[in-house]
Every structure is written in C-alpha cells, then in structure tokens.
PDB file of C-alpha atoms in Angstrom:
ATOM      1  CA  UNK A 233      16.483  12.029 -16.307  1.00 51.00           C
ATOM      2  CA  UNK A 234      12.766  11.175 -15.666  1.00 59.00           C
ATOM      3  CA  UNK A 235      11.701  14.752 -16.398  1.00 92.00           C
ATOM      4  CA  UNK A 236      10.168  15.545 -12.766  1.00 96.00           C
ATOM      5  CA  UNK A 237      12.112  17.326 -10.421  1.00 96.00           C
ATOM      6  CA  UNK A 238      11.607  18.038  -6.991  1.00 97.00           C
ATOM      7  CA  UNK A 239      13.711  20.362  -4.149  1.00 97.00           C
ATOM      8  CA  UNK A 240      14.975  20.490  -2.361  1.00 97.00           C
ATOM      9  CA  UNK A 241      16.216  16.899  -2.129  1.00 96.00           C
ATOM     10  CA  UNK A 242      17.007  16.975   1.395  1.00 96.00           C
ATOM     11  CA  UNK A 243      15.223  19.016   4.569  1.00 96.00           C
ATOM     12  CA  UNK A 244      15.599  18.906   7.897  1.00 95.00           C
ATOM     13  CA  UNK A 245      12.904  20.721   9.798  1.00 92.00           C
ATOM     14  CA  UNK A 246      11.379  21.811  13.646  1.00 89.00           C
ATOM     15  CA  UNK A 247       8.066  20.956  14.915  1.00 88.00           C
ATOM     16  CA  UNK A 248       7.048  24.566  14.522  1.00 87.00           C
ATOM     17  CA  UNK A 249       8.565  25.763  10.918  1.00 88.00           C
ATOM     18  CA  UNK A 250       6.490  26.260   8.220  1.00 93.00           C
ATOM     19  CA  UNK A 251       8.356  24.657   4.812  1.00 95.00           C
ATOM     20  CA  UNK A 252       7.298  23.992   1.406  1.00 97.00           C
ATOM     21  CA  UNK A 253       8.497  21.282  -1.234  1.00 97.00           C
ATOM     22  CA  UNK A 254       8.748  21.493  -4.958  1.00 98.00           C
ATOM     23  CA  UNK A 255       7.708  19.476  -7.747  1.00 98.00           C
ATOM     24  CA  UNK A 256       8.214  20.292 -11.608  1.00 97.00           C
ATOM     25  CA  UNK A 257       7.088  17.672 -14.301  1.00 96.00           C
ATOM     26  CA  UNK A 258       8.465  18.755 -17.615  1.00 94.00           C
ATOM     27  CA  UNK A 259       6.553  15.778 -19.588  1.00 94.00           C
ATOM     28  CA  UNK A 260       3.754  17.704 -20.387  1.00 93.00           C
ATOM     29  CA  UNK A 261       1.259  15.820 -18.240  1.00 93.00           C
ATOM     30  CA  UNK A 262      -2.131  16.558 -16.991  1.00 92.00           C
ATOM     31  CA  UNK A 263      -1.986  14.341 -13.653  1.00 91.00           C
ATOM     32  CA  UNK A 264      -0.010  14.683 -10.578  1.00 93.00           C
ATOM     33  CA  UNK A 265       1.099  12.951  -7.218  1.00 94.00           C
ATOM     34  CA  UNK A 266       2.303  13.091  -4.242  1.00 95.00           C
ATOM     35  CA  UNK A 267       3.369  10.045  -2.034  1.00 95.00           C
ATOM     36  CA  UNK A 268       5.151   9.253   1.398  1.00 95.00           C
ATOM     37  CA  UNK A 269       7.519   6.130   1.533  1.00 93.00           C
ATOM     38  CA  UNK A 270       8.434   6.046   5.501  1.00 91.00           C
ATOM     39  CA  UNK A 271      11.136   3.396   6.390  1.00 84.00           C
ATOM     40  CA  UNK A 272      10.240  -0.570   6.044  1.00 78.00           C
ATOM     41  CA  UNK A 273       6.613   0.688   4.313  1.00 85.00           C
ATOM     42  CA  UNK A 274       4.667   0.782   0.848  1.00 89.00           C
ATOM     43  CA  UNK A 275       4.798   3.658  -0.815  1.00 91.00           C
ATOM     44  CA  UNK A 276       1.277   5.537   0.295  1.00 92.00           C
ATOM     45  CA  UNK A 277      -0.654   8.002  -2.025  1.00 91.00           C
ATOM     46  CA  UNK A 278      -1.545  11.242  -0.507  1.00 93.00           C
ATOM     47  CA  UNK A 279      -2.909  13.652  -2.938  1.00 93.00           C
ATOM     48  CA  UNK A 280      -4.079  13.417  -6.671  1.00 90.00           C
ATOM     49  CA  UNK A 281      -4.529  16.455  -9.095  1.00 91.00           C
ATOM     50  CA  UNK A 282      -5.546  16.186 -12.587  1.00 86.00           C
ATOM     51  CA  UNK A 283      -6.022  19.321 -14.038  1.00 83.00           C
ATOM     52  CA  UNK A 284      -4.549  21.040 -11.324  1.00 83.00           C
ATOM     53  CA  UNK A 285      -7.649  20.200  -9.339  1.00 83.00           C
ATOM     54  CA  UNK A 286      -7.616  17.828  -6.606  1.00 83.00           C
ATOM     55  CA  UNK A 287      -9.016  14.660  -7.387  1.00 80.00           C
ATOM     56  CA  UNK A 288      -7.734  12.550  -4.215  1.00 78.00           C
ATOM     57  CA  UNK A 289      -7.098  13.107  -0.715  1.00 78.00           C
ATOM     58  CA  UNK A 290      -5.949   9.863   1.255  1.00 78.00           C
ATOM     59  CA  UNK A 291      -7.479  10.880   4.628  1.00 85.00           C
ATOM     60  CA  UNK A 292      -3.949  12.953   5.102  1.00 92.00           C
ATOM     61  CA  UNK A 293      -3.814  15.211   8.130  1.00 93.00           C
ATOM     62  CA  UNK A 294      -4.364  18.790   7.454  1.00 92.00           C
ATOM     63  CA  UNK A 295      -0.558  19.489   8.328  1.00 94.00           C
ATOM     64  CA  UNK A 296      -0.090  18.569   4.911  1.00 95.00           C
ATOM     65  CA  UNK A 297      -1.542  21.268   2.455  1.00 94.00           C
ATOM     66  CA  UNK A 298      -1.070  20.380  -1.150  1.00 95.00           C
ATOM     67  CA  UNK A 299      -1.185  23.188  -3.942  1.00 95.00           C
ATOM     68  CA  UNK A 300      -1.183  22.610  -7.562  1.00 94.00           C
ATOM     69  CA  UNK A 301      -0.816  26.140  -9.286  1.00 94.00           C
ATOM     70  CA  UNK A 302      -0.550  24.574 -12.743  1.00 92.00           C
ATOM     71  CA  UNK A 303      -0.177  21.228 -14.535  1.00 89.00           C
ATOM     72  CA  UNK A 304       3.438  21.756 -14.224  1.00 94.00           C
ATOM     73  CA  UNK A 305       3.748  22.354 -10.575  1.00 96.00           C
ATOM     74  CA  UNK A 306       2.857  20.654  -7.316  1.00 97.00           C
ATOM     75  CA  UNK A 307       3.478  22.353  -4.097  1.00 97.00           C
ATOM     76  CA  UNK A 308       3.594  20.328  -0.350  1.00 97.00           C
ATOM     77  CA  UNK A 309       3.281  22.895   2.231  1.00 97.00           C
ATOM     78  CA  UNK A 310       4.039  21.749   5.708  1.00 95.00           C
ATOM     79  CA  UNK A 311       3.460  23.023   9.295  1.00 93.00           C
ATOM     80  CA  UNK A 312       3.205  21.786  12.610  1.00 93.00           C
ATOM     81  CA  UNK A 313       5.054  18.110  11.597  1.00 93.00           C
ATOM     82  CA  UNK A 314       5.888  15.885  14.085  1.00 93.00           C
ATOM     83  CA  UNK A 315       8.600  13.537  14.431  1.00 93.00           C
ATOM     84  CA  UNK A 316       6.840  10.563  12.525  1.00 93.00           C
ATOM     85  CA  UNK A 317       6.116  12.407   9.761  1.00 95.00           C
ATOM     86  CA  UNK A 318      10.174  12.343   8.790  1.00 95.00           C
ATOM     87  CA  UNK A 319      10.035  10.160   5.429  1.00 95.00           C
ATOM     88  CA  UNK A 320      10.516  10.583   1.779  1.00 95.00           C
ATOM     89  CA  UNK A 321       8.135  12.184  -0.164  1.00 97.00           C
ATOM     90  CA  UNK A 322       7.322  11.477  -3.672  1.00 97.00           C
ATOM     91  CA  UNK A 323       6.378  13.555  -6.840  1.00 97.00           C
ATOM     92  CA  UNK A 324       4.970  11.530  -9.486  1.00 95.00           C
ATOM     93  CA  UNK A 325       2.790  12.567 -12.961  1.00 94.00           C
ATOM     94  CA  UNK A 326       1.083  10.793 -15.685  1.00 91.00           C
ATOM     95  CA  UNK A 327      -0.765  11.437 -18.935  1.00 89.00           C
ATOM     96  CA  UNK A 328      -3.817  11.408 -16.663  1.00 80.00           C
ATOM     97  CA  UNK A 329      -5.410  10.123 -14.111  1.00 70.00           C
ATOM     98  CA  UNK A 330      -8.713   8.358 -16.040  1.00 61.00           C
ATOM     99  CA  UNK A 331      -6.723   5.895 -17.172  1.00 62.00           C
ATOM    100  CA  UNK A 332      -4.872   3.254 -14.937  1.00 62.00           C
ATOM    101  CA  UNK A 333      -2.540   2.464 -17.674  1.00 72.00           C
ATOM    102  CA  UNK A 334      -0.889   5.293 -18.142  1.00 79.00           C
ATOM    103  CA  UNK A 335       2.778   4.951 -16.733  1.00 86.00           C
ATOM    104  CA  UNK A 336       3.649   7.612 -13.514  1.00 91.00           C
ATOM    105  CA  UNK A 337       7.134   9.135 -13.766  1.00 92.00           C
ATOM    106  CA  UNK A 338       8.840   9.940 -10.077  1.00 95.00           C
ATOM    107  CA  UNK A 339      10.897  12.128  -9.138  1.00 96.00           C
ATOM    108  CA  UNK A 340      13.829  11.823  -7.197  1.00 95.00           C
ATOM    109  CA  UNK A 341      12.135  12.515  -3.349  1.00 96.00           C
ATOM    110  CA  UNK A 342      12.736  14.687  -0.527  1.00 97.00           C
ATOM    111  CA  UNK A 343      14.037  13.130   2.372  1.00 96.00           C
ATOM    112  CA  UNK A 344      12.374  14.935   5.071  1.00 96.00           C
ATOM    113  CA  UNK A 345      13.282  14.372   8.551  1.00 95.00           C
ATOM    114  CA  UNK A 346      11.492  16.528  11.056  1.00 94.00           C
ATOM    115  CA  UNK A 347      13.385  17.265  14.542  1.00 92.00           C
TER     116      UNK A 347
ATOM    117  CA  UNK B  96      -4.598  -4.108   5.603  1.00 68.00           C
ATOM    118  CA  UNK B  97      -2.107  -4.233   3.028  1.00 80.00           C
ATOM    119  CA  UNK B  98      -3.514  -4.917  -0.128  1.00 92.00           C
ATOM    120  CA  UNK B  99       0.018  -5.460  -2.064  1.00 95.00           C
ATOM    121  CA  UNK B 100       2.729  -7.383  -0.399  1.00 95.00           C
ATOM    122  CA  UNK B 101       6.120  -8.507  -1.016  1.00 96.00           C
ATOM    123  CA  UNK B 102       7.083 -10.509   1.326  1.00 92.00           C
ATOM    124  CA  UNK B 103      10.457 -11.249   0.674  1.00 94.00           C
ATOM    125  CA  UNK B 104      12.509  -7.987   1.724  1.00 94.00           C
ATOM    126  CA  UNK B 105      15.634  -9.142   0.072  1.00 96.00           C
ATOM    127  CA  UNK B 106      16.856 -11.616  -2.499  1.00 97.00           C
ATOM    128  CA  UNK B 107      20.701 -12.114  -3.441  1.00 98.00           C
ATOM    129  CA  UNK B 108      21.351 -13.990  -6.800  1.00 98.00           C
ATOM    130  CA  UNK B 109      24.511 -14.593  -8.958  1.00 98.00           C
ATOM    131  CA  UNK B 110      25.110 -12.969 -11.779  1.00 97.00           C
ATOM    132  CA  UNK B 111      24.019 -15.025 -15.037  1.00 97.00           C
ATOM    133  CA  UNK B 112      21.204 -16.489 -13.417  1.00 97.00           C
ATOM    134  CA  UNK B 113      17.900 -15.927 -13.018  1.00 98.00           C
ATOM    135  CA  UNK B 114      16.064 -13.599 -10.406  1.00 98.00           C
ATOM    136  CA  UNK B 115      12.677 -14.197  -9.473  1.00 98.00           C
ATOM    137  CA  UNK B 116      10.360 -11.429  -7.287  1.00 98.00           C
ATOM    138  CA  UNK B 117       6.953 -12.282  -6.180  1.00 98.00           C
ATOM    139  CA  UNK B 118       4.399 -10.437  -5.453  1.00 98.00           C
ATOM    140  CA  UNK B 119       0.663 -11.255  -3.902  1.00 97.00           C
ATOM    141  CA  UNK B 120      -2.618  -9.141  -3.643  1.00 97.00           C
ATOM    142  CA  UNK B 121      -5.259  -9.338  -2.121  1.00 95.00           C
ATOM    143  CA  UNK B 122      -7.991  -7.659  -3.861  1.00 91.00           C
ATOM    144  CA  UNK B 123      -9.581  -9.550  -7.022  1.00 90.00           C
ATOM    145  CA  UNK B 124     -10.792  -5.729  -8.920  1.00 89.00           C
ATOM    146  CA  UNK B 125      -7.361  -5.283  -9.388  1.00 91.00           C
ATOM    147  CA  UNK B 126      -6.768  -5.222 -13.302  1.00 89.00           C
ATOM    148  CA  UNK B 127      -3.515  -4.048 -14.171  1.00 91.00           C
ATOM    149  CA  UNK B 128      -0.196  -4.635 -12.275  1.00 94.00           C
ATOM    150  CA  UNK B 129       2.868  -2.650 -12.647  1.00 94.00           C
ATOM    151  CA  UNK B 130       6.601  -3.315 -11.871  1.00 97.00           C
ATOM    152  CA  UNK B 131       9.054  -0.457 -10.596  1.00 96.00           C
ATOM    153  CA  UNK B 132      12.878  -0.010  -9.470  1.00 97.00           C
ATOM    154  CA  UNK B 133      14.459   2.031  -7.424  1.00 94.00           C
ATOM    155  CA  UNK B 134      18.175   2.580  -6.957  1.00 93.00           C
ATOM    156  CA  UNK B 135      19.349   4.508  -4.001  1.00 88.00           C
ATOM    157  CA  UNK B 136      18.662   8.869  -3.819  1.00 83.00           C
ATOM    158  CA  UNK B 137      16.430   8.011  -7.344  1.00 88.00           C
ATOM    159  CA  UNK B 138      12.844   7.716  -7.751  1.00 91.00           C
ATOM    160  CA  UNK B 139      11.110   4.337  -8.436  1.00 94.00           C
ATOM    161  CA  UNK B 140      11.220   4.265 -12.870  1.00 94.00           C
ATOM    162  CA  UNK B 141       8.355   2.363 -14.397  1.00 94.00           C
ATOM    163  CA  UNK B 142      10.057  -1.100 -15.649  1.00 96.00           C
ATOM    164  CA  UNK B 143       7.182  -3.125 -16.758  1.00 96.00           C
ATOM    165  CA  UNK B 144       3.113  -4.227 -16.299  1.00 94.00           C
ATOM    166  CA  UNK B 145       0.485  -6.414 -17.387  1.00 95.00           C
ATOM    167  CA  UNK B 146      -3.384  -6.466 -18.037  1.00 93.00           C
ATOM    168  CA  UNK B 147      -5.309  -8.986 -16.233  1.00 92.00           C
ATOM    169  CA  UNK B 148      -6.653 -10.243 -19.444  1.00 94.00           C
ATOM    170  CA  UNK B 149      -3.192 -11.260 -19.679  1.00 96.00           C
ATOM    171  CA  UNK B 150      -1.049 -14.157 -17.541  1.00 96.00           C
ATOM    172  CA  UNK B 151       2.564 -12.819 -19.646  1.00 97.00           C
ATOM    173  CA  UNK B 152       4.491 -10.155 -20.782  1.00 97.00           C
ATOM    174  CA  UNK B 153       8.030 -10.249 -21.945  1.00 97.00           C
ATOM    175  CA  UNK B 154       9.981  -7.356 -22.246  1.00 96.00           C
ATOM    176  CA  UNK B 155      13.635  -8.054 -23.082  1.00 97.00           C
ATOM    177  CA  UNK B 156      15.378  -9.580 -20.251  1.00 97.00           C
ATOM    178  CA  UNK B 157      12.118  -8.926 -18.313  1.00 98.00           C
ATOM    179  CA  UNK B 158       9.005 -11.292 -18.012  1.00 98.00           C
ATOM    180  CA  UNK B 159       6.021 -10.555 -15.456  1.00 98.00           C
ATOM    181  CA  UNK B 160       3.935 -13.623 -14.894  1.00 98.00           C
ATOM    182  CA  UNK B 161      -0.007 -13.332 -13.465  1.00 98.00           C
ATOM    183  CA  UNK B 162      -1.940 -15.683 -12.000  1.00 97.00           C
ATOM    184  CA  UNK B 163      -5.299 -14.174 -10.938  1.00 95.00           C
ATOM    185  CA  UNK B 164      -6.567 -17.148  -9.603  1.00 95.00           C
ATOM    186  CA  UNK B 165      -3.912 -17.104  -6.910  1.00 96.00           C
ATOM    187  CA  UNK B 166      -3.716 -13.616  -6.521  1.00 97.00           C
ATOM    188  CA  UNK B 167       0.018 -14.206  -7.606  1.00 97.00           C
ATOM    189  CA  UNK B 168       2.256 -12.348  -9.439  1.00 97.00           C
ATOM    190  CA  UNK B 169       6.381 -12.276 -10.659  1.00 98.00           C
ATOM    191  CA  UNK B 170       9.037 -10.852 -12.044  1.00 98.00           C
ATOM    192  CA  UNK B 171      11.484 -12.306 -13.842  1.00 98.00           C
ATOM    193  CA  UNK B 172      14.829 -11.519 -14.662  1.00 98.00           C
ATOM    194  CA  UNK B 173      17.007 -13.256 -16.922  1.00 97.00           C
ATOM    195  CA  UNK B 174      20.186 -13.325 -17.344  1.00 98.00           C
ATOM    196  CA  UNK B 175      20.281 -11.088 -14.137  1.00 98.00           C
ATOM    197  CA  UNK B 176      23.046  -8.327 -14.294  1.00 97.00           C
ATOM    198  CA  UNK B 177      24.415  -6.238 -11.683  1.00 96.00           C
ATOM    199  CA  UNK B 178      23.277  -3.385 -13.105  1.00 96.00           C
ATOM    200  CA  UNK B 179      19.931  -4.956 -11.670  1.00 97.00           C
ATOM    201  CA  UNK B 180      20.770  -4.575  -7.913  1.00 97.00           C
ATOM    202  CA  UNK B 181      17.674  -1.745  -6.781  1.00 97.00           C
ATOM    203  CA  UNK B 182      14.751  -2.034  -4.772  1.00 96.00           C
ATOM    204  CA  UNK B 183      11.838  -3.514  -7.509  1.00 97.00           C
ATOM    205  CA  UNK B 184       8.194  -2.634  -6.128  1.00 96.00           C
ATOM    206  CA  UNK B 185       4.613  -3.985  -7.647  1.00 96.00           C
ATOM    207  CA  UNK B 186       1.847  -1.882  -7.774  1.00 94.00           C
ATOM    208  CA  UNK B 187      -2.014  -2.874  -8.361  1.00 93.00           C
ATOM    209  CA  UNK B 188      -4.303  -0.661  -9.720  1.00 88.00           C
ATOM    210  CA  UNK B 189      -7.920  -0.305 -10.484  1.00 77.00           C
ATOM    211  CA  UNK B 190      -8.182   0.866 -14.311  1.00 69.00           C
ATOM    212  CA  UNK B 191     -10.163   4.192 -14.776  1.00 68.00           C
ATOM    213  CA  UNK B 192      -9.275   5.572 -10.901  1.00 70.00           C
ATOM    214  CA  UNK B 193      -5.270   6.256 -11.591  1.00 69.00           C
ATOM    215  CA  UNK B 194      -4.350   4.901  -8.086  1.00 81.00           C
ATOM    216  CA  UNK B 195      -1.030   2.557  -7.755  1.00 88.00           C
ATOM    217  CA  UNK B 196      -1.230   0.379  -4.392  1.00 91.00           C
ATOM    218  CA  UNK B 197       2.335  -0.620  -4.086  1.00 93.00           C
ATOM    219  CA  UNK B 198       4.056  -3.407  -2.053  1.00 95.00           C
ATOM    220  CA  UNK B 199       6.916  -3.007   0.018  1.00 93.00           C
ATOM    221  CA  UNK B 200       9.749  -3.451  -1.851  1.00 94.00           C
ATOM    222  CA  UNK B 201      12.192  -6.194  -2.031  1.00 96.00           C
ATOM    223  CA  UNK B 202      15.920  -5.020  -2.497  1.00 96.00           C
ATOM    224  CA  UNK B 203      17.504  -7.451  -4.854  1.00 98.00           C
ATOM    225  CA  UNK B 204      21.148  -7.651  -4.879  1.00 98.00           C
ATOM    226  CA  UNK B 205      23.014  -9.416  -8.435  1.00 97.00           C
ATOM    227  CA  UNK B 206      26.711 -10.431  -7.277  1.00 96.00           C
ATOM    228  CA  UNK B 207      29.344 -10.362 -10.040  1.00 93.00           C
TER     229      UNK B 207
END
C-alpha cells in the first residue's frame, strides 16, 4: 500500500468521449504528479501541482486538462484522444516539490487505451 | 534527446548472485539520482538514491554506485533474490525543481 490511489485502473475509451481519471494521495503531501509511461519509453512528466497550483506543464497537448481541487486530489480530464495517446498514466506525490530529495510515491496507473 | 538511459532492457541472473543495473546521463547539473521498481499492474516504489557529493550508498542488500565523471551510475544487488524480478528505473533530478527524468527501464529477471 503506497497510500495513492488512482481509478479506475483500467479504461478503454473513443476518440470522441470525454473521461476523467482519479488520483487520491492519503500521505498528507503538498506536491503532486502526473506522468505517461507509453510502451518501450521513459516515464514522461506531464503536470506538477504543489499547493494545488500548477507548477509544471511539459508542453502537453491541451487534450489533457489537469485539475487539482485539493492537496489530496488530482484530476486528468480527457477529450478528443487519439490512438497514440493509449498508455499508462501515473499519479505520483511528494512532501513537496522545492526539494529534489524528497521521495515521490506512485500509484498503481491507469492503463488507458483509446480506440 | 534522452537525458537518462538504460540501455540494457533486460538482464537475467541466478539467484545468489549478484545483479548489476547501469545507468548513464547525460546532463552534468544533475545532483541527485534515484532508483525505482516496478512489478507488473503496481506503480514504480522508491528503492534507493544518492547525492552527487556522494560516489556510495548502501542500503541492505542494495548499493548504488556514482561516478560523475563518467556520467555513470549502478545498482547493485546482492545476494539477488527472486523476489527481485521487476522492472528497476533511474531517475536524475535537479535539486530545488522536484522533476525526476527517468530512464527506460530494464526488467531484471532472478531465476531460482
């Protein structure tokens, strides 16, 4: 138990649906993260919020439209995927995000595959 | 340009012995290098990292080795168990921005 959850843990979605994924740190931090690990490839950051304000946006295409409603909760709303976007998508938090030391907790993914 | 690789996807060692996962960067700012695993349908758990002021660290069964002037880095794993068998990454980061830069992957397999 790593104390960050994410749903659902699977999703398979259309070009044209709208769909949202989950994230819940229960560890009390103040940082959050989402990443995408497509097949064969590092894991890439795509969004950073500390303090439940964004702090980092890796030049991700505005299909992707993160939402951090707390420092508990990180939302990835998606529309208008396309096929190569089909990956697994990371949660991860930390202490915060000033310091490069402190240790970022995953959670278990959502394996997205878009049709 | 990848600035984190591993570039061995896979390594397969016997159970007892010693496992050995190398990592290279390419960016001299990085200062502090992290080690995690991943087994399958889990996210990657922190296993162990290292300051740039520093060329060891030994954690149990665990060492990480750095060699800045090479750009070089290593895991070690002794006795290897196959408990072990996961998918280890490295990650580089800048201290004071919060951003991991991760490699790959390499999928190590421990046979009994």
């Amino acid at each position: 138990e790593t104390g960050v959850t994410q749903t659902p843990r699977h999703l398979v979605m259309g070009m044209t649906n709208k769909k949202s994924l989950k994230c819940e740190q229960h560890l009390g931090h103040n940082a959050m993260y989402w990443y995408k690990q497509s097949a064969k490839k590092p894991l890439e950051l795509m969004f950073v919020y500390s303090l439940e304000e964004r702090v980092e946006n890796n030049s991700v295409p505005s299909r992707f439209s993160p939402e951090c409603p707390n420092s508990s909760h990180l939302f990835l709303h998606l529309h208008t995927l396309q096929p190569e976007d089909s990956a697994l998508y990371l949660c991860a938090s930390s202490q915060d995000t000033a310091s490069g030391t402190d240790t970022q907790y995953f959670g278990p993914g959502t394996r997205l595959t878009v049709l | 340009d990848q600035q984190v690789k591993q570039n061995s996807p896979s390594l397969s060692v016997q159970e007892g012995r010693i496992s050995i996962l190398n990592c290279d960067y390419t960016n001299s700012m990085f200062d502090y290098f992290l080690w995690y695993k991943k087994y399958p349908a889990e996210g990657p758990t922190f296993l162990i990292s290292i300051s740039s002021i520093k060329d060891k660290n030994e954690d149990g069964r665990f060492t990480v080795f750095l060699n800045k002037s090479a750009k070089h880095l290593s895991l070690h794993i002794v006795p290897s168990q196959p408990g072990d068998s996961a998918v280890y990454f490295c990650a580089a980061s800048l201290v004071n921005t919060g951003k991991l830069i991760f490699g790959q992957g390499t999928t190590l397999q421990v046979k009994p």
